[in-house]
CSV table of N, CA and C in Angstrom, one decimal:
chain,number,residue,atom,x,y,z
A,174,UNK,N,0.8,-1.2,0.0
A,174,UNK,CA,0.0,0.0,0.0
A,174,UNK,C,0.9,1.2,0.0
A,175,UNK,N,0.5,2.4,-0.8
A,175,UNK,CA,1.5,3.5,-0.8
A,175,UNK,C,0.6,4.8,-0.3
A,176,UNK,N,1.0,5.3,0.3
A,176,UNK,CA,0.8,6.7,1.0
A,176,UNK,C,1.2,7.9,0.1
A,177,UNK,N,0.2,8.6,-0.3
A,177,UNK,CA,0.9,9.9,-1.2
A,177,UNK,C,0.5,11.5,-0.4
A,178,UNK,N,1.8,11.7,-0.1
A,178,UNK,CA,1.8,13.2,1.0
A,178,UNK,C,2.5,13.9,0.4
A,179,UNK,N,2.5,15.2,0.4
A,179,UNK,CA,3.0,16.6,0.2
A,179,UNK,C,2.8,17.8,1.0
A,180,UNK,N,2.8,18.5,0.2
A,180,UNK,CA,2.4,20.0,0.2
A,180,UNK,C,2.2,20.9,-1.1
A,181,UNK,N,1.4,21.7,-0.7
A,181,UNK,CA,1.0,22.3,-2.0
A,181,UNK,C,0.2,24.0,-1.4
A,182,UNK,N,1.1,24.8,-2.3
A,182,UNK,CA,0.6,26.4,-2.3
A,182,UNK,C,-0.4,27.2,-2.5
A,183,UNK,N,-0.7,27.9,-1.9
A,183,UNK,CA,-2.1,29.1,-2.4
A,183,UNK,C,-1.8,30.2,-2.0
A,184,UNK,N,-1.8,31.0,-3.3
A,184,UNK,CA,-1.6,32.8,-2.5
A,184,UNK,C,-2.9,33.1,-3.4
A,185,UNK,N,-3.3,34.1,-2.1
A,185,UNK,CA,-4.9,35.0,-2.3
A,185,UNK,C,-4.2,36.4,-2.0
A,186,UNK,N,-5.1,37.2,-3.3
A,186,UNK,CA,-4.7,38.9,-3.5
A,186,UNK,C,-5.8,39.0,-2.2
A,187,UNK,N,-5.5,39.6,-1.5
A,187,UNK,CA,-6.8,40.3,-0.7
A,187,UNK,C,-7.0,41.4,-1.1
A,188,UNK,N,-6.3,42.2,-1.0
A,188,UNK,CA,-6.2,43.9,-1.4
A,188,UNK,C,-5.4,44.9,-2.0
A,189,UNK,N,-5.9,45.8,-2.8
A,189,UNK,CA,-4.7,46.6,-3.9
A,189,UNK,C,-4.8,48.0,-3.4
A,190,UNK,N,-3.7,48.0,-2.3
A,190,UNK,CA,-3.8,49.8,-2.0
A,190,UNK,C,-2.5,50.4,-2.2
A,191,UNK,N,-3.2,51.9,-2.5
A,191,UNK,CA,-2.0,52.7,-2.8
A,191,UNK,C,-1.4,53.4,-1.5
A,192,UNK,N,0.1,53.4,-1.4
A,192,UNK,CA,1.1,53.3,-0.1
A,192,UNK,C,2.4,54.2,-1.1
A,193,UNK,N,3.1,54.5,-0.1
A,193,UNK,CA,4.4,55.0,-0.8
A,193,UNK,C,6.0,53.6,-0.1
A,194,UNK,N,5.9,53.7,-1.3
A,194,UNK,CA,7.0,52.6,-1.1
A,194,UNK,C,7.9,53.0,-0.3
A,195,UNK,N,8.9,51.7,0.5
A,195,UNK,CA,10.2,51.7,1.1
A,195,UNK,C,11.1,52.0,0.6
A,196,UNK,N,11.3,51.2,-1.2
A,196,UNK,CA,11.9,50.7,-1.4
A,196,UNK,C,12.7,51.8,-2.5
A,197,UNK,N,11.3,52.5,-3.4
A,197,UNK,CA,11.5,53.1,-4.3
A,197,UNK,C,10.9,54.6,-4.2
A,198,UNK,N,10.3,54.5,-3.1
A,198,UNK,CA,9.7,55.8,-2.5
A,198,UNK,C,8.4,56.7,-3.3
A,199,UNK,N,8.3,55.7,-4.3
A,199,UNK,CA,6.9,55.9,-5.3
A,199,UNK,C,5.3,56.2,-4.4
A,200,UNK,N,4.5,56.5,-4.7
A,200,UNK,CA,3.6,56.2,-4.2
A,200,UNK,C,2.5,55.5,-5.3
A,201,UNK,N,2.5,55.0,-4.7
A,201,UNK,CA,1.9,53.6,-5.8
A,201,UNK,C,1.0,52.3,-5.3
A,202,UNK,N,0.3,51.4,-6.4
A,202,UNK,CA,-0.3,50.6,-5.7
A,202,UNK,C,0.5,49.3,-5.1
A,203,UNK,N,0.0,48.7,-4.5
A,203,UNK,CA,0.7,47.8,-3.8
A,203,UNK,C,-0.4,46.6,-3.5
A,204,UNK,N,-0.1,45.3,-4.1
A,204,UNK,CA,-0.6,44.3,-3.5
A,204,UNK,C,-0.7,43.3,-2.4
A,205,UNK,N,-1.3,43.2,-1.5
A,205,UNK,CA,-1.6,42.5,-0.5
A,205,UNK,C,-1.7,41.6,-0.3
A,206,UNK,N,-1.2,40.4,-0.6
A,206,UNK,CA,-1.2,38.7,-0.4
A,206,UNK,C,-1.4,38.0,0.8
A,207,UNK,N,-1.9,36.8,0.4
A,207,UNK,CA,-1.9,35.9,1.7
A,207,UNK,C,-1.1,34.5,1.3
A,208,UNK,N,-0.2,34.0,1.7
A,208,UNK,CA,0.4,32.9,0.9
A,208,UNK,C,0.2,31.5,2.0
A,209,UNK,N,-0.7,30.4,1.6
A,209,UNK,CA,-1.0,29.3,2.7
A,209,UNK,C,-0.4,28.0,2.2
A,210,UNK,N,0.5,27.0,2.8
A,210,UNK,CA,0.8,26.3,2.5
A,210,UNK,C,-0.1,25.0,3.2
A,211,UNK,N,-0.1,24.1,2.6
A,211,UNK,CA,-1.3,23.3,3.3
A,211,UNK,C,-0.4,21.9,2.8
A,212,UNK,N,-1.0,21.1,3.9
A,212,UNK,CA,-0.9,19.5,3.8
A,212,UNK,C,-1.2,18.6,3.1
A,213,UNK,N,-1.0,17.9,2.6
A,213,UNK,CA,-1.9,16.8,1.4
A,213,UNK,C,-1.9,15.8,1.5
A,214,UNK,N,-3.0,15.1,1.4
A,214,UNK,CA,-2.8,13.4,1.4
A,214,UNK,C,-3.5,13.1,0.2
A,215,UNK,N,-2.8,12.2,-0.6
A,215,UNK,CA,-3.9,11.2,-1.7
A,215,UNK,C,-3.9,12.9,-2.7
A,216,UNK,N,-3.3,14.5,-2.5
A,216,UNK,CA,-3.3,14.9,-3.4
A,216,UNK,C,-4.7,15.6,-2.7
A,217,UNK,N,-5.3,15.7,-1.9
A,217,UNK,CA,-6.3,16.6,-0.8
A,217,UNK,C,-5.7,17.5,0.1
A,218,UNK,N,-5.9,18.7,0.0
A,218,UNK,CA,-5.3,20.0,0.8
A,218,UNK,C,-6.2,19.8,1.9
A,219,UNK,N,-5.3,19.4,3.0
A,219,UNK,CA,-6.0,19.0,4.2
A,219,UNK,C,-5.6,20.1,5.6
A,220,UNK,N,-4.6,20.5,5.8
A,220,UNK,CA,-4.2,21.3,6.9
A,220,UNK,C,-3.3,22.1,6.3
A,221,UNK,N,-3.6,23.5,7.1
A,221,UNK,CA,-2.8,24.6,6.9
A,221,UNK,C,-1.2,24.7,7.4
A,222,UNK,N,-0.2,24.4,6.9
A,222,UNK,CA,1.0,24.3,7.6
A,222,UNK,C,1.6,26.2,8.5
A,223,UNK,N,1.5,26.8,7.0
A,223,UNK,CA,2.1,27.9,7.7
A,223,UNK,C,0.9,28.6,6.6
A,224,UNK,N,1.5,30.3,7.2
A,224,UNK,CA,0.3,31.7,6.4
A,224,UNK,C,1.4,32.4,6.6
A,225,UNK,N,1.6,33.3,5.2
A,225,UNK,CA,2.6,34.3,5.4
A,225,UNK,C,2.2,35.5,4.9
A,226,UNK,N,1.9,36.2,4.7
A,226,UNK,CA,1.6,37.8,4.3
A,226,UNK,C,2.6,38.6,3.7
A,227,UNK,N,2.3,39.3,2.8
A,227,UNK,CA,3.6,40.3,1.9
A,227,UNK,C,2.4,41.5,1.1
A,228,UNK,N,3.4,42.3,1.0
A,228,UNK,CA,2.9,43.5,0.0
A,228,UNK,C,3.8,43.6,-1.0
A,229,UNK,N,3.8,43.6,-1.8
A,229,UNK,CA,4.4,44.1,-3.4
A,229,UNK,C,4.0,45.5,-4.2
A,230,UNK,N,4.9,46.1,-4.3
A,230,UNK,CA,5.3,47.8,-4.8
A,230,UNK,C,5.0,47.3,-6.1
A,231,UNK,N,4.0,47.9,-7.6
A,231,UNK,CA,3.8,47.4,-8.8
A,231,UNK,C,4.3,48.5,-9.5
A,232,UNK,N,5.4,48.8,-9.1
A,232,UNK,CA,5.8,50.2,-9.6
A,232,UNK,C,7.3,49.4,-9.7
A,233,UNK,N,8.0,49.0,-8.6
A,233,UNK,CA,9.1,48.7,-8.6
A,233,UNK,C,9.0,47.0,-8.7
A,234,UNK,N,8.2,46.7,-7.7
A,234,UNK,CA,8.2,45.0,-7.6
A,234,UNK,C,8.8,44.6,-6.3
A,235,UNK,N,9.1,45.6,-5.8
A,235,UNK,CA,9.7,45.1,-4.3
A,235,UNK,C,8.7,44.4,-3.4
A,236,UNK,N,8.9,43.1,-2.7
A,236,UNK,CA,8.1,42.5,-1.6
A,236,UNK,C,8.6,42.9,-0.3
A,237,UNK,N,7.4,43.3,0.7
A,237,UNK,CA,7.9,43.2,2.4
A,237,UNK,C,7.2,42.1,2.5
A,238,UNK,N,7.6,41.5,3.4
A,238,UNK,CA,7.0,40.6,4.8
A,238,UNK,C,6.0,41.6,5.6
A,239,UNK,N,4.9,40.9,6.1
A,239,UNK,CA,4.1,42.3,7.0
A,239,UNK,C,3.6,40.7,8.1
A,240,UNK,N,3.3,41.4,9.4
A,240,UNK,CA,2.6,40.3,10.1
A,240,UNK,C,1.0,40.2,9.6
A,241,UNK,N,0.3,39.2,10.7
A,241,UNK,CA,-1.1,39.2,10.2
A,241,UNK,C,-1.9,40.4,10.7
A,242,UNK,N,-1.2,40.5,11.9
A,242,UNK,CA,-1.7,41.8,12.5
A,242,UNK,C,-2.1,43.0,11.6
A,243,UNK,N,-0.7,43.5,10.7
A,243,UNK,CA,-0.7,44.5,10.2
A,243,UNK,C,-1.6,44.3,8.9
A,244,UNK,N,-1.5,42.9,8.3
A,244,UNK,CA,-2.4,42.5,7.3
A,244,UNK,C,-3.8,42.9,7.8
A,245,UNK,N,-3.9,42.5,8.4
A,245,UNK,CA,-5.8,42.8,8.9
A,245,UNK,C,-5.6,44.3,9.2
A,246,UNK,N,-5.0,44.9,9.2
A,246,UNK,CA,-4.7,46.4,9.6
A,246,UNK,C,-5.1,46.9,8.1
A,247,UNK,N,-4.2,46.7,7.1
A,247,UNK,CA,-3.9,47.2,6.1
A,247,UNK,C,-5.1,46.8,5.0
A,248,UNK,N,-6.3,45.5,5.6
A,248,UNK,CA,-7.2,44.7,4.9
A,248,UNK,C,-8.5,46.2,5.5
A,249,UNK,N,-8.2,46.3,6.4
A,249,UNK,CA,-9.3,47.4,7.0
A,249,UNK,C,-9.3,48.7,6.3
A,250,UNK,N,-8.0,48.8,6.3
A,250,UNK,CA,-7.8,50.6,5.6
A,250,UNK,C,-8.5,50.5,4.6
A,251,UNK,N,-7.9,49.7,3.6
A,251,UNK,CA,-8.6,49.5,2.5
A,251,UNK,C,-10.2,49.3,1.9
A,252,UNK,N,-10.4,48.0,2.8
A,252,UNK,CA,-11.8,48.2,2.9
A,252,UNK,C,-12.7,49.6,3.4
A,253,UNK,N,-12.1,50.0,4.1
A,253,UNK,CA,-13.0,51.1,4.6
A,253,UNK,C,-12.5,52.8,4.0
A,254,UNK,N,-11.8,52.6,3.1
A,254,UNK,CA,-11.8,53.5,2.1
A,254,UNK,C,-10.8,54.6,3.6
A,255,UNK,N,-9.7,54.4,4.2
A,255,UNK,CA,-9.1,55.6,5.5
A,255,UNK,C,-8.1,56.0,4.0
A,256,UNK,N,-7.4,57.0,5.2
A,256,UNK,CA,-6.3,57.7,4.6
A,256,UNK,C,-5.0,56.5,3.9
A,257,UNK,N,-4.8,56.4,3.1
A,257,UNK,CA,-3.7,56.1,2.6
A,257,UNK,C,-3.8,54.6,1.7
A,258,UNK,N,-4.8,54.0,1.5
A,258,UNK,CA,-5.3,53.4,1.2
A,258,UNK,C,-6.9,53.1,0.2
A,259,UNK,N,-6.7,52.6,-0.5
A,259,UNK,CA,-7.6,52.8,-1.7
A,259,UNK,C,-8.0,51.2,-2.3
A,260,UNK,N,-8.8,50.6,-2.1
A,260,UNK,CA,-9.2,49.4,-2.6
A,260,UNK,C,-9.2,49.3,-4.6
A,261,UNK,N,-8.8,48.6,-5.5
A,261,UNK,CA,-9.0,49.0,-6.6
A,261,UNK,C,-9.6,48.0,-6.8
A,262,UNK,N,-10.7,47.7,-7.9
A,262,UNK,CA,-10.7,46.2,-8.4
A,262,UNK,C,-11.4,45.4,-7.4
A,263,UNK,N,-11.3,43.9,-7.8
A,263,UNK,CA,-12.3,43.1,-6.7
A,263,UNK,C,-11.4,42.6,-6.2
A,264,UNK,N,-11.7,42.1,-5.1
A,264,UNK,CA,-10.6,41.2,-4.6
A,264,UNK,C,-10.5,39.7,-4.9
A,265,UNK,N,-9.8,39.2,-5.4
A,265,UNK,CA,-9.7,37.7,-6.0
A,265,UNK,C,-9.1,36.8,-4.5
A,266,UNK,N,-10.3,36.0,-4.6
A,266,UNK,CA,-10.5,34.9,-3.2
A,266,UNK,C,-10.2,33.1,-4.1
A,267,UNK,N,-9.8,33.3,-4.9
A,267,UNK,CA,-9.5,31.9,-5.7
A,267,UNK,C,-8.3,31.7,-5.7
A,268,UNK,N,-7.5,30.8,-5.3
A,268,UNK,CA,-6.6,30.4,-4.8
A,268,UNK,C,-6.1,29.7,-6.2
A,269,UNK,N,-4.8,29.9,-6.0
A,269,UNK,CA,-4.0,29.3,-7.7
A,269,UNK,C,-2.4,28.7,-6.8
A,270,UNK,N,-2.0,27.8,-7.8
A,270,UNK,CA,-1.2,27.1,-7.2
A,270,UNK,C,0.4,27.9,-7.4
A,271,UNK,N,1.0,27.6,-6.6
A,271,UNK,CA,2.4,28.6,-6.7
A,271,UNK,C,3.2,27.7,-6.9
């Protein structure tokens, strides 16, 4: 009998707000990711291993690391239309393989 295990990727855009970069000092939009690595048996995404969060500058391409904290921070701004932050577009909740 054989056992087939892995892991297998999903990044979700949550949110596209505009931020002034670190990196390049643009002020520009920036994407908001959620990246989930999950468990597999038989080739079924069964458990979530790890969740990492990033934003990407689409001006330059630079990625940060952000916690989830600040993710849900930055998921808020957006949604609720605050200062410095601007929602564009829908948010894409369909997970694609990395």
């Amino acid at each position: 009998m054989f056992i087939i295990f892995g892991t297998k990727g999903y990044l979700y855009q949550l949110a596209i707000l505009t931020l002034v970069c670190g990196q390049c000092g643009n002020p520009a939009a920036h994407t908001l990711r959620k990246r989930v690595t999950k468990f597999t048996l038989f080739f079924v995404p069964l458990i979530p291993i790890s969740t990492k969060y990033q934003t990407q500058c689409t001006f330059c391409g630079a990625e940060q690391k952000v916690s989830a904290e600040q993710a849900e921070r930055l998921q808020a701004q957006g949604a609720g239309g605050g200062h410095g932050g601007q929602p564009h577009g829908q948010q894409q909740r369909q997970p694609y393989q990395s």
